[in-house]
Amino acid sequence: MMPSDTIAAIATPPGKGGIGILRVSGPGAGHIMQAMLGKKLKPRFAARLPFLDANDSIIDNGIALYFPAPKSFTGEDILELHAHGGPLVMDMLLRRALALGVRLARPGEFSERAFLNGKIDLAQAEAIADLIESTSEQAVRSAQRSLQGEFSRYIHELVDKLVELRLYVEAAIDFAEEDIDFLGEGAVAERLQAILVKLQCIKRSANQGCLMRDGMTVVIAGEPNAGKSSLLNCLSGRETAIVTDRAGTTRDALHERIQIDGLPLHIIDTAGLRESEDSVEQQGIRRAREEIHKADHILLIMDDSVHAANRALIGALPDNIGLTRIHNKIDLTGAPPGSRTTADGIEIYLSCKTGAGLAALHQHLKACMGYAGESEDVFIARRRHLDALARAESFVQGSIDQLNIRVAPELLAEDLRQAQHALAEITGEFTSEDLLGRIFSSFCIGK
Ligand SMILES: Nc1nc2c(ncn2[C@@H]2O[C@H](COP(=O)(O)OP(=O)(O)OP(=O)(O)O)[C@@H](O)[C@H]2O)c(=O)[nH]1
Ligand SMILES: [Mg+2]
């Protein structure tokens, strides 16, 4: 359903500012222009003129812009009044527009209209909100890539390939009576494999983009007294956790939200892992294991002055979650600080006491979140996108399995259709009103 009413909102943040912008979108924007400016503006040209109230007295003088449909952000007629950014001035302008018959916009409603009018797809609309919410330069660049349509382009390429393949498979089903085995000719298997590889590649990038947006959950795990709580305090710069020389100090999982160069991180300190008779400590250890299994990344911390520790414990950690070994207390052992690449992956040597080696850990955590300088082509993504990509992947995998057993080509065709459907949810070709409501209601007013 295309909206037919006209909406208005103050697009600049609340409070005092040099400039405040009132934005009006919809078929009534022209009427507001006539009533509040007393004239018709030349499209897309800035004009300086008085903004009038009901008695034609001047509320403010400012710049007005008019973008007639369809060449506007929303695809509708848009009027923008750039006034002096005082809360009362803005309120008077908004109230005047409302009195003229427009309605107050809901959060994200301008973007929603841009989506409904086909100006941007859903992934791009979400990227606008993510751009505004960005907490790091890297996130800004990633959101900009999604907004420019880079993420959507990858999705469209995949969808096109799936559609081609579906046509081929469906034709093969129609000609099943003939002697030629269209599906067995290898080309289908190759094409499916290529789609799977591409899909997995996009999923990896999207995963990075999602970490960049929502932050990474990092659990600090290790034996008692290794220095887990000390590391939490070092990373957060606050004395959040109690640190003592008694093994088994931390019982509950402690959560801290921090940023490293603007990249959001959710750090969790846990109880030391060991066999314990103490029932409170046992509960703490159970919680620690729960947190470990939910993490995006594990920092396994070891006391560098206690050798050969932890080995039994490492086996009990999930192997599908990234893990970095941290050697703490190098002030006692004299090991040089920094990161080293070993057969077990990257290991970082540091001292929570002196702070040596912490910079290497910062660098490493940034790299884990996809921060890799300017050239890296990470695009911002959301959990919703990851879910859709995972579903698409399992359907493509399912269709490969179907092809291998070659019992019912109809099931193969159905898996391809479902994979296409899951991908199309990302760009919004298939979405429920419910989902749209959820997405756009988290936007700011006036966007
Ligand atoms: N010399 C030295 N001591 C450290 C360092 N980091 C931590 N410690 C000491 O090691 C002891 C244990 O530190 P915690 O941070 O409480 O260790 P934990 O891993 O949280 O211990 P639990 O909560 O009991 O599992 C404390 O006495 C700390 O002061 C370090 O880099 N060098
Ligand atoms: Mg502790």
CSV table of C-alpha atoms and ligand atoms in Angstrom, one decimal:
chain,number,residue,atom,x,y,z
A,1,MET,CA,0.0,0.0,0.0
A,2,MET,CA,1.4,3.4,-1.0
A,3,PRO,CA,0.8,6.1,1.6
A,4,SER,CA,-1.3,9.0,0.4
A,5,ASP,CA,-1.2,11.3,3.4
A,6,THR,CA,1.5,13.9,4.0
A,7,ILE,CA,3.9,13.7,6.9
A,8,ALA,CA,6.1,16.2,8.7
A,9,ALA,CA,8.9,16.0,11.3
A,10,ILE,CA,11.8,18.0,12.6
A,11,ALA,CA,14.8,16.2,11.0
A,12,THR,CA,17.5,17.8,13.2
A,13,PRO,CA,18.2,16.5,16.7
A,14,PRO,CA,16.2,18.0,19.7
A,15,GLY,CA,17.7,21.0,21.5
A,16,LYS,CA,19.4,24.2,20.3
A,17,GLY,CA,21.5,24.3,17.1
A,18,GLY,CA,22.6,26.7,14.4
A,19,ILE,CA,20.1,25.3,12.0
A,20,GLY,CA,17.0,23.2,12.4
A,21,ILE,CA,15.2,21.5,9.6
A,22,LEU,CA,11.5,20.8,9.1
A,23,ARG,CA,10.8,18.1,6.6
A,24,VAL,CA,7.5,17.5,4.9
A,25,SER,CA,6.8,14.7,2.5
A,26,GLY,CA,3.7,13.7,0.6
A,27,PRO,CA,1.1,15.0,-1.9
A,28,GLY,CA,0.3,18.0,0.4
A,29,ALA,CA,3.9,19.4,0.5
A,30,GLY,CA,3.0,21.8,-2.3
A,31,HIS,CA,0.1,23.2,-0.3
A,32,ILE,CA,2.4,23.7,2.7
A,33,MET,CA,4.8,25.5,0.5
A,34,GLN,CA,2.1,27.9,-0.7
A,35,ALA,CA,0.7,28.5,2.7
A,36,MET,CA,4.0,28.9,4.7
A,37,LEU,CA,6.1,30.6,2.0
A,38,GLY,CA,3.4,32.3,0.0
A,39,LYS,CA,5.0,31.2,-3.3
A,40,LYS,CA,5.9,28.2,-5.4
A,41,LEU,CA,9.6,27.4,-5.3
A,42,LYS,CA,11.8,26.4,-8.3
A,43,PRO,CA,12.4,22.7,-7.8
A,44,ARG,CA,15.8,21.8,-6.2
A,45,PHE,CA,16.9,25.4,-5.9
A,46,ALA,CA,17.6,27.0,-2.5
A,47,ALA,CA,15.6,30.1,-1.8
A,48,ARG,CA,16.0,32.4,1.2
A,49,LEU,CA,12.6,33.7,2.3
A,50,PRO,CA,10.4,34.3,5.3
A,51,PHE,CA,8.4,31.4,6.9
A,52,LEU,CA,4.9,32.5,7.7
A,53,ASP,CA,2.3,31.7,10.3
A,54,ALA,CA,-1.5,31.7,10.0
A,55,ASN,CA,-1.6,35.5,10.1
A,56,ASP,CA,1.2,35.8,7.6
A,57,SER,CA,3.5,37.1,10.3
A,58,ILE,CA,7.1,35.8,10.1
A,59,ILE,CA,8.1,32.9,12.3
A,60,ASP,CA,11.6,32.9,10.9
A,61,ASN,CA,13.7,33.6,7.8
A,62,GLY,CA,15.6,30.7,6.3
A,63,ILE,CA,16.3,28.5,3.3
A,64,ALA,CA,13.6,26.5,1.7
A,65,LEU,CA,14.0,23.6,-0.7
A,66,TYR,CA,11.4,21.9,-2.8
A,67,PHE,CA,11.9,18.4,-4.4
A,68,PRO,CA,8.8,17.4,-6.5
A,69,ALA,CA,8.1,13.7,-6.9
A,70,PRO,CA,9.6,11.4,-8.1
A,71,LYS,CA,13.0,13.0,-7.8
A,72,SER,CA,13.2,13.1,-4.0
A,73,PHE,CA,14.5,11.0,-1.2
A,74,THR,CA,11.0,9.5,-0.5
A,75,GLY,CA,9.9,9.6,-4.1
A,76,GLU,CA,7.1,12.0,-3.0
A,77,ASP,CA,6.9,15.8,-3.0
A,78,ILE,CA,9.3,17.0,-0.3
A,79,LEU,CA,9.6,20.4,1.2
A,80,GLU,CA,12.4,21.3,3.5
A,81,LEU,CA,12.6,24.4,5.7
A,82,HIS,CA,16.0,25.2,7.1
A,83,ALA,CA,15.4,27.6,10.0
A,84,HIS,CA,17.3,28.8,13.0
A,85,GLY,CA,17.6,25.8,15.3
A,86,GLY,CA,15.8,27.0,18.4
A,87,PRO,CA,13.4,24.5,19.9
A,88,LEU,CA,10.5,27.0,19.9
A,89,VAL,CA,11.1,28.2,16.4
A,90,MET,CA,11.1,24.6,15.2
A,91,ASP,CA,8.0,23.8,17.2
A,92,MET,CA,6.1,26.8,15.8
A,93,LEU,CA,7.0,25.7,12.2
A,94,LEU,CA,6.0,22.2,12.9
A,95,ARG,CA,2.7,23.2,14.5
A,96,ARG,CA,1.9,25.5,11.6
A,97,ALA,CA,2.5,22.6,9.2
A,98,LEU,CA,0.3,20.3,11.3
A,99,ALA,CA,-2.5,22.9,11.4
A,100,LEU,CA,-2.4,22.9,7.6
A,101,GLY,CA,-3.4,19.2,7.6
A,102,VAL,CA,-0.2,17.2,7.6
A,103,ARG,CA,0.4,14.5,10.3
A,104,LEU,CA,3.5,14.0,12.5
A,105,ALA,CA,5.8,11.3,10.9
A,106,ARG,CA,6.5,8.1,12.8
A,107,PRO,CA,10.2,7.2,13.4
A,108,GLY,CA,11.8,6.1,10.1
A,109,GLU,CA,8.7,6.9,8.1
A,110,PHE,CA,10.6,9.0,5.5
A,111,SER,CA,12.9,6.0,4.9
A,112,GLU,CA,10.0,3.6,4.9
A,113,ARG,CA,8.3,5.6,2.1
A,114,ALA,CA,11.6,5.7,0.2
A,115,PHE,CA,11.6,1.9,0.4
A,116,LEU,CA,7.9,1.5,-0.5
A,117,ASN,CA,8.4,3.8,-3.5
A,118,GLY,CA,11.4,1.7,-4.7
A,119,LYS,CA,14.0,4.5,-4.1
A,120,ILE,CA,16.1,2.2,-1.9
A,121,ASP,CA,15.8,-1.5,-1.0
A,122,LEU,CA,15.5,-2.7,2.6
A,123,ALA,CA,19.2,-3.4,3.2
A,124,GLN,CA,19.9,0.2,2.0
A,125,ALA,CA,17.2,1.6,4.3
A,126,GLU,CA,18.7,-0.2,7.2
A,127,ALA,CA,22.1,1.1,6.3
A,128,ILE,CA,20.9,4.6,6.7
A,129,ALA,CA,20.0,3.9,10.3
A,130,ASP,CA,23.3,2.1,10.8
A,131,LEU,CA,25.2,5.0,9.3
A,132,ILE,CA,23.6,7.4,11.7
A,133,GLU,CA,24.3,5.0,14.6
A,134,SER,CA,27.9,4.3,13.6
A,135,THR,CA,30.4,4.5,16.5
A,136,SER,CA,33.6,4.1,14.4
A,137,GLU,CA,35.0,5.5,11.2
A,138,GLN,CA,35.2,1.9,9.9
A,139,ALA,CA,31.5,1.4,10.6
A,140,VAL,CA,30.7,4.7,8.7
A,141,ARG,CA,32.5,3.4,5.7
A,142,SER,CA,30.9,0.0,5.9
A,143,ALA,CA,27.4,1.5,6.3
A,144,GLN,CA,28.1,3.7,3.3
A,145,ARG,CA,29.0,0.7,1.2
A,146,SER,CA,25.7,-1.0,2.1
A,147,LEU,CA,23.8,2.3,1.5
A,148,GLN,CA,25.4,2.6,-2.0
A,149,GLY,CA,24.0,-0.8,-2.7
A,150,GLU,CA,27.1,-3.0,-2.5
A,151,PHE,CA,25.6,-5.6,-0.2
A,152,SER,CA,22.3,-5.6,-2.3
A,153,ARG,CA,24.3,-6.1,-5.5
A,154,TYR,CA,25.9,-9.3,-4.1
A,155,ILE,CA,22.5,-10.5,-3.1
A,156,HIS,CA,21.0,-9.7,-6.5
A,157,GLU,CA,23.9,-11.5,-8.3
A,158,LEU,CA,23.2,-14.6,-6.3
A,159,VAL,CA,19.4,-14.4,-6.8
A,160,ASP,CA,20.0,-14.1,-10.6
A,161,LYS,CA,22.1,-17.2,-10.6
A,162,LEU,CA,19.5,-19.1,-8.5
A,163,VAL,CA,16.7,-18.0,-10.9
A,164,GLU,CA,18.7,-19.2,-14.0
A,165,LEU,CA,19.3,-22.5,-12.3
A,166,ARG,CA,15.7,-22.9,-11.3
A,167,LEU,CA,14.6,-22.3,-14.9
A,168,TYR,CA,17.0,-25.0,-16.0
A,169,VAL,CA,16.0,-27.5,-13.3
A,170,GLU,CA,12.3,-26.9,-14.0
A,171,ALA,CA,12.8,-27.4,-17.7
A,172,ALA,CA,14.7,-30.6,-16.9
A,173,ILE,CA,11.7,-31.8,-14.9
A,174,ASP,CA,9.4,-31.1,-17.8
A,175,PHE,CA,11.6,-33.1,-20.1
A,176,ALA,CA,12.1,-36.0,-17.6
A,177,GLU,CA,10.5,-38.4,-20.1
A,178,GLU,CA,13.3,-37.9,-22.6
A,179,ASP,CA,16.4,-40.0,-22.4
A,180,ILE,CA,18.8,-37.1,-21.7
A,181,ASP,CA,19.8,-36.7,-18.1
A,182,PHE,CA,20.0,-32.9,-17.9
A,183,LEU,CA,20.7,-32.8,-14.2
A,184,GLY,CA,23.4,-35.4,-14.4
A,185,GLU,CA,25.5,-33.4,-16.8
A,186,GLY,CA,27.7,-31.9,-14.2
A,187,ALA,CA,26.9,-28.3,-15.1
A,188,VAL,CA,24.2,-28.2,-12.5
A,189,ALA,CA,26.4,-29.5,-9.7
A,190,GLU,CA,29.2,-27.0,-10.7
A,191,ARG,CA,26.8,-24.1,-10.7
A,192,LEU,CA,25.3,-25.1,-7.4
A,193,GLN,CA,28.8,-25.4,-5.9
A,194,ALA,CA,29.7,-21.9,-7.3
A,195,ILE,CA,26.6,-20.5,-5.7
A,196,LEU,CA,27.4,-22.1,-2.4
A,197,VAL,CA,31.0,-20.7,-2.4
A,198,LYS,CA,29.8,-17.2,-3.2
A,199,LEU,CA,27.1,-17.4,-0.5
A,200,GLN,CA,29.6,-18.5,2.1
A,201,CYS,CA,31.9,-15.6,1.1
A,202,ILE,CA,29.1,-13.1,1.5
A,203,LYS,CA,28.1,-14.6,4.8
A,204,ARG,CA,31.7,-14.1,6.1
A,205,SER,CA,31.7,-10.5,5.1
A,206,ALA,CA,28.2,-10.0,6.5
A,207,ASN,CA,29.3,-11.6,9.7
A,208,GLN,CA,32.2,-9.1,10.0
A,209,GLY,CA,29.7,-6.3,9.2
A,210,CYS,CA,27.4,-7.5,11.9
A,211,LEU,CA,30.2,-7.6,14.5
A,212,MET,CA,31.1,-4.1,13.5
A,213,ARG,CA,27.6,-2.9,14.0
A,214,ASP,CA,26.5,-4.8,17.1
A,215,GLY,CA,29.9,-5.4,18.6
A,216,MET,CA,31.7,-8.6,19.4
A,217,THR,CA,31.0,-10.6,22.6
A,218,VAL,CA,34.3,-11.7,24.1
A,219,VAL,CA,34.6,-14.0,27.0
A,220,ILE,CA,37.7,-14.1,29.1
A,221,ALA,CA,38.2,-17.6,30.3
A,222,GLY,CA,41.0,-19.5,32.0
A,223,GLU,CA,42.2,-21.1,35.2
A,224,PRO,CA,41.7,-19.4,38.6
A,225,ASN,CA,44.2,-16.6,39.3
A,226,ALA,CA,45.4,-16.4,35.7
A,227,GLY,CA,44.4,-12.7,35.7
A,228,LYS,CA,41.0,-12.7,34.0
A,229,SER,CA,39.5,-10.1,36.2
A,230,SER,CA,42.7,-8.0,35.9
A,231,LEU,CA,42.3,-8.2,32.1
A,232,LEU,CA,38.7,-7.0,32.3
A,233,ASN,CA,39.7,-4.1,34.4
A,234,CYS,CA,42.6,-3.2,32.0
A,235,LEU,CA,40.4,-3.3,29.0
A,236,SER,CA,37.6,-1.3,30.5
A,237,GLY,CA,39.9,1.1,32.3
A,238,ARG,CA,37.8,0.7,35.5
A,239,GLU,CA,38.0,-1.4,38.6
A,240,THR,CA,34.9,-3.4,37.7
A,241,ALA,CA,36.0,-6.8,39.0
A,242,ILE,CA,37.5,-7.7,42.3
A,243,VAL,CA,41.1,-8.9,41.9
A,244,THR,CA,42.8,-10.9,44.7
A,245,ASP,CA,45.5,-13.4,44.9
A,246,ARG,CA,43.0,-16.0,46.0
A,247,ALA,CA,42.1,-18.6,43.4
A,248,GLY,CA,38.4,-18.6,42.8
A,249,THR,CA,37.7,-14.9,43.5
A,250,THR,CA,35.2,-14.4,40.7
A,251,ARG,CA,32.0,-16.3,40.9
A,252,ASP,CA,29.5,-14.5,38.8
A,253,ALA,CA,30.0,-13.5,35.1
A,254,LEU,CA,30.8,-9.8,34.9
A,255,HIS,CA,29.7,-7.8,31.9
A,256,GLU,CA,31.4,-4.6,30.6
A,257,ARG,CA,30.7,-2.7,27.4
A,258,ILE,CA,33.7,-1.0,26.0
A,259,GLN,CA,34.9,0.5,22.7
A,260,ILE,CA,38.3,0.2,21.1
A,261,ASP,CA,38.8,3.0,18.6
A,262,GLY,CA,35.0,3.2,18.4
A,263,LEU,CA,34.5,-0.5,17.8
A,264,PRO,CA,32.0,-1.8,20.3
A,265,LEU,CA,32.9,-4.8,22.4
A,266,HIS,CA,31.0,-6.7,25.1
A,267,ILE,CA,33.5,-8.2,27.5
A,268,ILE,CA,32.6,-10.9,30.0
A,269,ASP,CA,34.8,-12.0,32.9
A,270,THR,CA,34.1,-15.4,34.2
A,271,ALA,CA,34.9,-17.7,37.1
A,272,GLY,CA,38.2,-19.6,36.8
A,273,LEU,CA,37.7,-23.1,35.3
A,274,ARG,CA,38.7,-25.9,37.6
A,275,GLU,CA,37.3,-28.9,39.5
A,276,SER,CA,35.7,-27.5,42.7
A,277,GLU,CA,34.0,-28.9,45.7
A,278,ASP,CA,32.5,-25.5,46.6
A,279,SER,CA,28.9,-25.4,45.4
A,280,VAL,CA,28.9,-21.6,44.8
A,281,GLU,CA,32.1,-21.9,42.8
A,282,GLN,CA,30.6,-24.8,40.8
A,283,GLN,CA,27.6,-22.6,39.8
A,284,GLY,CA,30.0,-19.9,38.8
A,285,ILE,CA,31.9,-22.4,36.6
A,286,ARG,CA,28.7,-23.6,35.0
A,287,ARG,CA,27.8,-20.0,34.2
A,288,ALA,CA,31.3,-19.4,32.8
A,289,ARG,CA,30.8,-22.4,30.4
A,290,GLU,CA,27.4,-21.0,29.3
A,291,GLU,CA,29.0,-17.7,28.5
A,292,ILE,CA,31.8,-19.3,26.7
A,293,HIS,CA,29.4,-21.2,24.4
A,294,LYS,CA,27.5,-18.0,23.6
A,295,ALA,CA,30.6,-15.9,22.8
A,296,ASP,CA,31.8,-14.6,19.4
A,297,HIS,CA,35.4,-14.9,20.6
A,298,ILE,CA,37.2,-16.5,23.6
A,299,LEU,CA,40.3,-15.0,25.2
A,300,LEU,CA,41.9,-18.0,27.0
A,301,ILE,CA,44.2,-16.4,29.5
A,302,MET,CA,47.1,-18.3,31.1
A,303,ASP,CA,49.6,-17.3,33.8
A,304,ASP,CA,52.9,-17.3,31.8
A,305,SER,CA,54.8,-18.0,35.0
A,306,VAL,CA,52.9,-21.3,35.5
A,307,HIS,CA,54.0,-23.6,32.8
A,308,ALA,CA,52.0,-26.3,31.0
A,309,ALA,CA,48.8,-25.2,32.7
A,310,ASN,CA,45.5,-25.1,30.9
A,311,ARG,CA,46.1,-27.9,28.4
A,312,ALA,CA,43.4,-30.2,29.8
A,313,LEU,CA,41.0,-27.3,29.9
A,314,ILE,CA,41.5,-26.2,26.3
A,315,GLY,CA,40.0,-29.4,25.1
A,316,ALA,CA,36.8,-28.6,26.9
A,317,LEU,CA,36.2,-25.4,24.9
A,318,PRO,CA,34.0,-25.2,21.8
A,319,ASP,CA,36.1,-25.5,18.7
A,320,ASN,CA,33.7,-23.5,16.4
A,321,ILE,CA,34.4,-20.2,18.3
A,322,GLY,CA,37.5,-18.2,17.6
A,323,LEU,CA,40.0,-18.4,20.4
A,324,THR,CA,43.1,-16.4,21.3
A,325,ARG,CA,45.6,-17.5,23.9
A,326,ILE,CA,46.8,-14.8,26.2
A,327,HIS,CA,50.0,-15.2,28.2
A,328,ASN,CA,49.6,-12.9,31.2
A,329,LYS,CA,52.1,-11.8,33.9
A,330,ILE,CA,55.1,-11.5,31.6
A,331,ASP,CA,56.5,-9.0,34.1
A,332,LEU,CA,57.3,-12.2,36.1
A,333,THR,CA,58.7,-14.2,33.2
A,334,GLY,CA,60.4,-11.6,31.2
A,335,ALA,CA,58.8,-12.8,27.9
A,336,PRO,CA,58.7,-10.0,25.3
A,337,PRO,CA,55.3,-8.4,24.9
A,338,GLY,CA,53.3,-8.6,21.7
A,339,SER,CA,51.6,-11.1,19.5
A,340,ARG,CA,53.1,-14.2,17.9
A,341,THR,CA,51.7,-16.5,15.3
A,342,THR,CA,52.1,-20.1,16.4
A,343,ALA,CA,50.7,-23.5,15.2
A,344,ASP,CA,47.8,-22.9,17.7
A,345,GLY,CA,47.0,-19.5,16.1
A,346,ILE,CA,47.8,-16.1,17.4
A,347,GLU,CA,49.1,-15.9,21.0
A,348,ILE,CA,49.5,-12.6,22.8
A,349,TYR,CA,52.0,-12.0,25.6
A,350,LEU,CA,51.1,-9.2,28.0
A,351,SER,CA,51.1,-8.0,31.6
A,352,CYS,CA,47.9,-6.7,33.2
A,353,LYS,CA,50.2,-5.3,35.9
A,354,THR,CA,52.5,-3.1,33.7
A,355,GLY,CA,50.2,-2.8,30.6
A,356,ALA,CA,52.9,-4.2,28.3
A,357,GLY,CA,51.4,-6.0,25.3
A,358,LEU,CA,47.9,-4.5,25.8
A,359,ALA,CA,48.2,-2.5,22.6
A,360,ALA,CA,48.8,-5.8,20.7
A,361,LEU,CA,45.6,-7.2,22.2
A,362,HIS,CA,43.7,-4.1,21.1
A,363,GLN,CA,45.0,-4.5,17.6
A,364,HIS,CA,44.1,-8.2,17.6
A,365,LEU,CA,40.5,-7.6,18.8
A,366,LYS,CA,40.0,-5.0,16.1
A,367,ALA,CA,41.3,-7.4,13.5
A,368,CYS,CA,38.8,-10.0,14.8
A,369,MET,CA,36.0,-7.6,14.3
A,370,GLY,CA,36.9,-7.0,10.7
A,371,TYR,CA,38.9,-3.8,11.2
A,372,ALA,CA,41.6,-4.0,8.5
A,373,GLY,CA,42.2,-0.4,7.3
A,374,GLU,CA,40.6,1.4,4.4
A,375,SER,CA,40.8,-1.1,1.6
A,376,GLU,CA,38.8,-4.0,3.2
A,377,ASP,CA,35.4,-4.3,1.6
A,378,VAL,CA,33.3,-5.1,4.7
A,379,PHE,CA,29.7,-3.9,4.5
A,380,ILE,CA,27.5,-3.3,7.4
A,381,ALA,CA,25.0,-6.1,8.2
A,382,ARG,CA,22.5,-7.1,10.8
A,383,ARG,CA,21.6,-10.3,12.6
A,384,ARG,CA,18.4,-10.5,10.4
A,385,HIS,CA,20.7,-10.6,7.3
A,386,LEU,CA,22.9,-13.3,8.8
A,387,ASP,CA,19.8,-15.4,9.6
A,388,ALA,CA,18.5,-15.1,6.0
A,389,LEU,CA,22.0,-15.9,4.6
A,390,ALA,CA,22.2,-19.0,6.9
A,391,ARG,CA,18.8,-20.2,5.7
A,392,ALA,CA,19.7,-19.6,2.1
A,393,GLU,CA,22.9,-21.6,2.6
A,394,SER,CA,21.1,-24.6,4.1
A,395,PHE,CA,18.7,-24.6,1.2
A,396,VAL,CA,21.5,-24.5,-1.3
A,397,GLN,CA,23.2,-27.3,0.6
A,398,GLY,CA,19.9,-29.2,0.6
A,399,SER,CA,19.6,-28.8,-3.2
A,400,ILE,CA,23.2,-30.2,-3.6
A,401,ASP,CA,22.2,-33.2,-1.5
A,402,GLN,CA,19.1,-33.6,-3.6
A,403,LEU,CA,21.1,-33.5,-6.7
A,404,ASN,CA,23.5,-36.2,-5.4
A,405,ILE,CA,20.7,-38.7,-4.5
A,406,ARG,CA,18.7,-37.7,-7.6
A,407,VAL,CA,15.4,-39.1,-6.3
A,408,ALA,CA,13.1,-36.2,-6.7
A,409,PRO,CA,14.2,-33.3,-8.8
A,410,GLU,CA,11.0,-31.4,-7.6
A,411,LEU,CA,12.6,-31.2,-4.2
A,412,LEU,CA,15.8,-29.8,-5.7
A,413,ALA,CA,13.7,-27.2,-7.5
A,414,GLU,CA,11.9,-26.4,-4.2
A,415,ASP,CA,15.1,-26.0,-2.3
A,416,LEU,CA,16.3,-23.5,-4.9
A,417,ARG,CA,13.1,-21.6,-4.6
A,418,GLN,CA,13.4,-21.4,-0.9
A,419,ALA,CA,17.0,-20.2,-1.1
A,420,GLN,CA,16.0,-17.5,-3.5
A,421,HIS,CA,13.2,-16.5,-1.1
A,422,ALA,CA,15.5,-16.3,1.9
A,423,LEU,CA,17.9,-14.0,0.0
A,424,ALA,CA,15.1,-11.8,-1.2
A,425,GLU,CA,14.1,-11.1,2.4
A,426,ILE,CA,17.4,-9.2,2.8
A,427,THR,CA,16.6,-6.7,0.1
A,428,GLY,CA,12.9,-6.6,1.1
A,429,GLU,CA,11.3,-8.2,-2.0
A,430,PHE,CA,9.5,-10.6,0.4
A,431,THR,CA,8.8,-9.0,3.8
A,432,SER,CA,5.9,-8.9,6.1
A,433,GLU,CA,4.4,-5.6,7.3
A,434,ASP,CA,5.3,-6.8,10.8
A,435,LEU,CA,9.0,-6.9,9.9
A,436,LEU,CA,8.9,-3.5,8.2
A,437,GLY,CA,7.3,-2.1,11.3
A,438,ARG,CA,10.0,-3.5,13.5
A,439,ILE,CA,12.8,-2.3,11.3
A,440,PHE,CA,11.6,1.3,10.7
A,441,SER,CA,10.3,1.9,14.2
A,442,SER,CA,13.9,1.8,15.5
A,443,PHE,CA,14.9,4.7,13.3
A,444,CYS,CA,15.1,8.3,14.4
A,445,ILE,CA,12.2,10.7,13.8
A,446,GLY,CA,12.6,12.7,10.7
A,447,LYS,CA,14.7,10.1,8.9
B,1,LIG,N1,52.7,-9.9,38.5
B,1,LIG,C1,51.5,-9.9,38.0
B,1,LIG,N2,50.5,-10.3,38.7
B,1,LIG,C2,49.2,-10.2,38.1
B,1,LIG,C3,49.1,-9.9,36.8
B,1,LIG,N3,47.8,-9.9,36.4
B,1,LIG,C4,47.1,-10.3,37.5
B,1,LIG,N4,48.0,-10.5,38.6
B,1,LIG,C5,47.7,-11.0,39.9
B,1,LIG,O1,47.2,-12.3,39.9
B,1,LIG,C6,46.2,-12.5,40.9
B,1,LIG,C7,44.9,-13.0,40.3
B,1,LIG,O2,44.4,-12.0,39.5
B,1,LIG,P1,42.8,-12.0,39.1
B,1,LIG,O3,42.7,-10.9,38.1
B,1,LIG,O4,42.0,-11.9,40.3
B,1,LIG,O5,42.7,-13.4,38.4
B,1,LIG,P2,41.4,-14.2,38.0
B,1,LIG,O6,41.8,-15.0,36.8
B,1,LIG,O7,40.3,-13.3,37.8
B,1,LIG,O8,41.2,-15.2,39.2
B,1,LIG,P3,39.8,-15.9,39.6
B,1,LIG,O9,38.7,-14.8,39.6
B,1,LIG,O10,40.1,-16.3,41.0
B,1,LIG,O11,39.5,-17.0,38.7
B,1,LIG,C8,46.1,-11.1,41.6
B,1,LIG,O12,46.9,-11.1,42.8
B,1,LIG,C9,46.6,-10.1,40.6
B,1,LIG,O13,47.2,-9.0,41.2
B,1,LIG,C10,50.3,-9.5,36.0
B,1,LIG,O14,50.2,-9.2,34.8
B,1,LIG,N5,51.4,-9.6,36.7
B,2,MG,MG,38.5,-13.1,38.6
